[in-house]
mmCIF file with all atom_site columns, C-alpha atoms in Angstrom:
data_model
loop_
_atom_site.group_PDB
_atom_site.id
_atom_site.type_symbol
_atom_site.label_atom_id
_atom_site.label_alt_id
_atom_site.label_comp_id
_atom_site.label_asym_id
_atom_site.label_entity_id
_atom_site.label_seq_id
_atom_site.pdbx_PDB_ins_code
_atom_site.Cartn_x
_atom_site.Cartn_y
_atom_site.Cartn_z
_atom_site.occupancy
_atom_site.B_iso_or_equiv
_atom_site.pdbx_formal_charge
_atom_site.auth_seq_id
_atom_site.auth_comp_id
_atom_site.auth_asym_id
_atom_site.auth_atom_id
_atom_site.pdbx_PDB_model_num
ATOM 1  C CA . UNK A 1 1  ? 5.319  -14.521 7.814  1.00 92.00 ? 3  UNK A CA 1
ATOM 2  C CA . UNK A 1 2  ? 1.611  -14.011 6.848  1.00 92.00 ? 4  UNK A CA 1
ATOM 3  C CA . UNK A 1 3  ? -0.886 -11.259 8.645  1.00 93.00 ? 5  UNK A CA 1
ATOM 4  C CA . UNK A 1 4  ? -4.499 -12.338 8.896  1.00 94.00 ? 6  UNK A CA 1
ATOM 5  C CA . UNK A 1 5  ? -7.191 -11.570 7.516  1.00 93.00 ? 7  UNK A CA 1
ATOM 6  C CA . UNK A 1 6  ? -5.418 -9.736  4.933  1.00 90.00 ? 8  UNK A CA 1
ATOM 7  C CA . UNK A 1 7  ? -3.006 -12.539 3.688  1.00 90.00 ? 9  UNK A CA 1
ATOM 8  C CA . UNK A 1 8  ? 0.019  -10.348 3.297  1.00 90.00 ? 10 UNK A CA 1
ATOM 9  C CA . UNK A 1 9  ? 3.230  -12.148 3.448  1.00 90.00 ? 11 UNK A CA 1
ATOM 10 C CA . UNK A 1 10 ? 6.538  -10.947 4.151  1.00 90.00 ? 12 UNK A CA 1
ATOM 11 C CA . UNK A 1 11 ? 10.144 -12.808 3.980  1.00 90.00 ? 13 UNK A CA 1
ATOM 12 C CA . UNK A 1 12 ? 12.258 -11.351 6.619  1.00 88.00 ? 14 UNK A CA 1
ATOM 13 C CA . UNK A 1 13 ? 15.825 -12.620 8.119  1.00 88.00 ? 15 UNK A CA 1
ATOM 14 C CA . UNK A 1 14 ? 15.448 -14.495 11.605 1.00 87.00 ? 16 UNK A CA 1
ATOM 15 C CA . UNK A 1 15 ? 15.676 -11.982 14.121 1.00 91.00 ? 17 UNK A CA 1
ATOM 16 C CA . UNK A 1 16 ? 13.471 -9.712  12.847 1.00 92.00 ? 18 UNK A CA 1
ATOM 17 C CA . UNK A 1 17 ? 10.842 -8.195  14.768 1.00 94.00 ? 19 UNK A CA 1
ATOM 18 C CA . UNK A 1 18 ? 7.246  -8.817  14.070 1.00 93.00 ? 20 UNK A CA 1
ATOM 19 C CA . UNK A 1 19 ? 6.826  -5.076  13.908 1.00 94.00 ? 21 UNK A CA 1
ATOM 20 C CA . UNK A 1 20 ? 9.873  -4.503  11.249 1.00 92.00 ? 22 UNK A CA 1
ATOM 21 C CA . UNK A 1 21 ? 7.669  -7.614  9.246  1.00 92.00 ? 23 UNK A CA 1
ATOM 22 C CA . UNK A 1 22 ? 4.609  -5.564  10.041 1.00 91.00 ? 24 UNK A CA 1
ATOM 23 C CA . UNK A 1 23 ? 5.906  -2.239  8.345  1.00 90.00 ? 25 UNK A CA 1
ATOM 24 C CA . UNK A 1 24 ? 7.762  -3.894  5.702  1.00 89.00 ? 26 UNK A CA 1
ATOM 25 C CA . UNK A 1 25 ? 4.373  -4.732  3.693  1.00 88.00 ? 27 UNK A CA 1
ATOM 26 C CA . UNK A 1 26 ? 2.550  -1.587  5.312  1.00 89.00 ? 28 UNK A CA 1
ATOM 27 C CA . UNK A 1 27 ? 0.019  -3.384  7.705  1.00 89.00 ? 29 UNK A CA 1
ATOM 28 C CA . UNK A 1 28 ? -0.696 -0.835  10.021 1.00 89.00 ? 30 UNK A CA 1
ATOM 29 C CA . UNK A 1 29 ? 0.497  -1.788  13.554 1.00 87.00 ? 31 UNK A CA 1
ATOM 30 C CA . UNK A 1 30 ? 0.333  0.579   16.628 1.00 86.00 ? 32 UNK A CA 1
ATOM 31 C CA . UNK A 1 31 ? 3.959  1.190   18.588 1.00 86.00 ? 33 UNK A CA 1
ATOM 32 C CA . UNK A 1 32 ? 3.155  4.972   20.183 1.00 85.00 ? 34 UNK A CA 1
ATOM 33 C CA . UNK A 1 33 ? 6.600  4.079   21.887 1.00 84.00 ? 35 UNK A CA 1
ATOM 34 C CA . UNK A 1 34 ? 8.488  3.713   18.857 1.00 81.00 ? 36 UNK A CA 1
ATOM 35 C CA . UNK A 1 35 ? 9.025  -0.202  19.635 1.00 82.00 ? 37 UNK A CA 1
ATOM 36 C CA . UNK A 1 36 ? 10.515 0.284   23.046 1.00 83.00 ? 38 UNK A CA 1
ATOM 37 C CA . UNK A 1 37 ? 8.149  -2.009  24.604 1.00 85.00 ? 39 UNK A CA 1
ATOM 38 C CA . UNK A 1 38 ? 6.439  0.547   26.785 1.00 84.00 ? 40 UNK A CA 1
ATOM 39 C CA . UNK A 1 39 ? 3.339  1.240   25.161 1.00 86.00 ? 41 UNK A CA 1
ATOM 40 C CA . UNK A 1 40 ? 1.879  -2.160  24.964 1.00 87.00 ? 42 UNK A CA 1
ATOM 41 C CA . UNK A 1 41 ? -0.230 -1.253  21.380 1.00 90.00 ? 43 UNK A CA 1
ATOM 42 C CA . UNK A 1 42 ? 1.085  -3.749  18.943 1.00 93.00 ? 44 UNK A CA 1
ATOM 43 C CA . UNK A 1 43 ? -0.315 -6.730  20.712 1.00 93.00 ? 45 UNK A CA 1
ATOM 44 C CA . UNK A 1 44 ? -0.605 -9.434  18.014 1.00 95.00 ? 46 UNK A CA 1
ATOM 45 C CA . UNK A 1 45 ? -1.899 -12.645 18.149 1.00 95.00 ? 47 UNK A CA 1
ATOM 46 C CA . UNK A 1 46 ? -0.415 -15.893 16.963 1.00 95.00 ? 48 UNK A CA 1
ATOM 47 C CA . UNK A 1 47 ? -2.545 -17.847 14.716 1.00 95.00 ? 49 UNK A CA 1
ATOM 48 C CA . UNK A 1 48 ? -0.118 -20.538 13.712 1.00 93.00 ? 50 UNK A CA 1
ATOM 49 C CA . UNK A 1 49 ? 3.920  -21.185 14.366 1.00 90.00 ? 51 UNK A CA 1
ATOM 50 C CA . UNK A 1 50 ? 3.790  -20.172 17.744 1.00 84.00 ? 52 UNK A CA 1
ATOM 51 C CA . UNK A 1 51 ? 7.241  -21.956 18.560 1.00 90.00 ? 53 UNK A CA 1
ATOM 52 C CA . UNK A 1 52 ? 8.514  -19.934 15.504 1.00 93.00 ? 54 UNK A CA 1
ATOM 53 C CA . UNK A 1 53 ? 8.538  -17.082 17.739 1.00 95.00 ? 55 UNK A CA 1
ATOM 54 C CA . UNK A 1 54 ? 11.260 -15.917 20.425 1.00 95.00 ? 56 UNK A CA 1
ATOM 55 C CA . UNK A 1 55 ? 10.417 -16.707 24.046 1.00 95.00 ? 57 UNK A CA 1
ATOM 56 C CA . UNK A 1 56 ? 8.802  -13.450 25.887 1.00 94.00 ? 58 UNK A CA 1
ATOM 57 C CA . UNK A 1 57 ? 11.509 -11.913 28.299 1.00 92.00 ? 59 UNK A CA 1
ATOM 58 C CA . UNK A 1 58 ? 11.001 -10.093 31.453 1.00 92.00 ? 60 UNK A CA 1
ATOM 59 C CA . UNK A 1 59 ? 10.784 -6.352  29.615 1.00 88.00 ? 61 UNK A CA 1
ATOM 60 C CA . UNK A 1 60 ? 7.839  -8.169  27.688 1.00 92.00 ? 62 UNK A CA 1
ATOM 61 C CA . UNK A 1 61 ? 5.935  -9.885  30.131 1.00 94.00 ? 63 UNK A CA 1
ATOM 62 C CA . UNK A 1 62 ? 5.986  -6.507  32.171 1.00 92.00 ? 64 UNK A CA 1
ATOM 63 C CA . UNK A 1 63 ? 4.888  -4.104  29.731 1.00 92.00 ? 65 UNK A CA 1
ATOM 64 C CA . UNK A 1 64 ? 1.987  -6.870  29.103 1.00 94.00 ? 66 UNK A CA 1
ATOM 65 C CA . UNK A 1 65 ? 0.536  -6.532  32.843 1.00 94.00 ? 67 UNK A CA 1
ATOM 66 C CA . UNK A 1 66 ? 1.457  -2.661  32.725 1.00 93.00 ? 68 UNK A CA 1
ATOM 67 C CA . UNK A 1 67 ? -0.635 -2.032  29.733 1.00 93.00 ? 69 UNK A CA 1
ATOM 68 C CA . UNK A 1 68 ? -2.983 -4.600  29.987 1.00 95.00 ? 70 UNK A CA 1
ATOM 69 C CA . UNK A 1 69 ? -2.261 -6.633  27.221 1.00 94.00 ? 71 UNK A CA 1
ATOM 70 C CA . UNK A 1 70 ? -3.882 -10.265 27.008 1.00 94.00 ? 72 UNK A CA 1
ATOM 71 C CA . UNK A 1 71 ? -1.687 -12.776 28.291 1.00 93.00 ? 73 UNK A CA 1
ATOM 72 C CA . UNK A 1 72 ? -2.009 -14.393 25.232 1.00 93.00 ? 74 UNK A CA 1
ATOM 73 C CA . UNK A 1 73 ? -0.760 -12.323 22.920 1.00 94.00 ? 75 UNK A CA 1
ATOM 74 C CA . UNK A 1 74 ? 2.753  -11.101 22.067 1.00 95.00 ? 76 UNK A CA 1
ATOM 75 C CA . UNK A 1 75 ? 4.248  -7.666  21.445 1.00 96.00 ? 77 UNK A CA 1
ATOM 76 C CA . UNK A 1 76 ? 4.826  -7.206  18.004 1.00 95.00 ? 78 UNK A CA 1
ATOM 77 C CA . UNK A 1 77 ? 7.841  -4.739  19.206 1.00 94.00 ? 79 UNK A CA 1
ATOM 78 C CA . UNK A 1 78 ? 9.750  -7.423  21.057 1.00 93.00 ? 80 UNK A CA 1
ATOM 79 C CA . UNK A 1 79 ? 8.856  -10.809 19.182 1.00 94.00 ? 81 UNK A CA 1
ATOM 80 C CA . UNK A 1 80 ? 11.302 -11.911 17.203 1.00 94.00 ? 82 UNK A CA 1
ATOM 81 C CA . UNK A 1 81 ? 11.033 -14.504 14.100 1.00 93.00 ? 83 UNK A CA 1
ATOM 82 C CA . UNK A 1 82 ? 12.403 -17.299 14.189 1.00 94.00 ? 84 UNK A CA 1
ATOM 83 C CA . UNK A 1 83 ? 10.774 -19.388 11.247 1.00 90.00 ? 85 UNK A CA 1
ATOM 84 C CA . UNK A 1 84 ? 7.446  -19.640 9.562  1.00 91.00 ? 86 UNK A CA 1
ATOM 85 C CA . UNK A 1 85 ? 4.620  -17.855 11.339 1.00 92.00 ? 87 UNK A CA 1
ATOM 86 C CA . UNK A 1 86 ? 1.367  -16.450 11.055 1.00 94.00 ? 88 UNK A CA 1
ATOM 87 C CA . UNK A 1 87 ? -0.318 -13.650 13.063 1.00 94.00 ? 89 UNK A CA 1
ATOM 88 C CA . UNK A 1 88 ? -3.412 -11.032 13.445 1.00 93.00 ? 90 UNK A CA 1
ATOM 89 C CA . UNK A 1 89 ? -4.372 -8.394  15.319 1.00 89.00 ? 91 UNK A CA 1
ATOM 90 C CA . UNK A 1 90 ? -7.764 -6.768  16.432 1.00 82.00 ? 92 UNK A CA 1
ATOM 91 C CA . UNK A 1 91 ? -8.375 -3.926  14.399 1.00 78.00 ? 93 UNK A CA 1
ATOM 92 C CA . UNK A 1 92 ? -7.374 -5.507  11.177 1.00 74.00 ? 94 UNK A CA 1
#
């Protein structure tokens, strides 16, 4: 997994979160909820490997509208890795 534009890269096991990537090589990512989907602050974007990403489920796609997160972008708390991937978010 690689953040942008920093070009950190992480190796994590499939399954992992994009957050748990995110705080594994310190690139500071915004969860006020602790993960739990609620918040709607660690809205990433995918750059490349989108299908390399789990499918967004209903607890996903609702926190999105609730918090106004682009419809675009994924919550770093609830995507899940699946293979080779590459992301960024706005205030990095």
């Amino acid at each position: 997994m690689r953040f942008q534009p920093s070009g950190r890269c992480v190796v994590v096991a499939a399954g992992s979160t994009l957050l748990a990537a995110a705080r594994r090589v310190g690139m500071p990512l915004a969860a006020a909820c602790g993960g739990d989907a609620l918040c709607g602050r660690c809205g990433v974007t995918l750059l490349a490997g989108a299908g390399a990403v789990s499918p967004e489920d209903a607890a996903e796609a609702k926190a999105k509208r609730r918090n106004r997160v682009a419809p675009e972008q994924r919550l770093a708390c609830r995507a899940t890795l699946l293979g080779d991937l590459e992301v960024t978010a706005s205030y990095w």
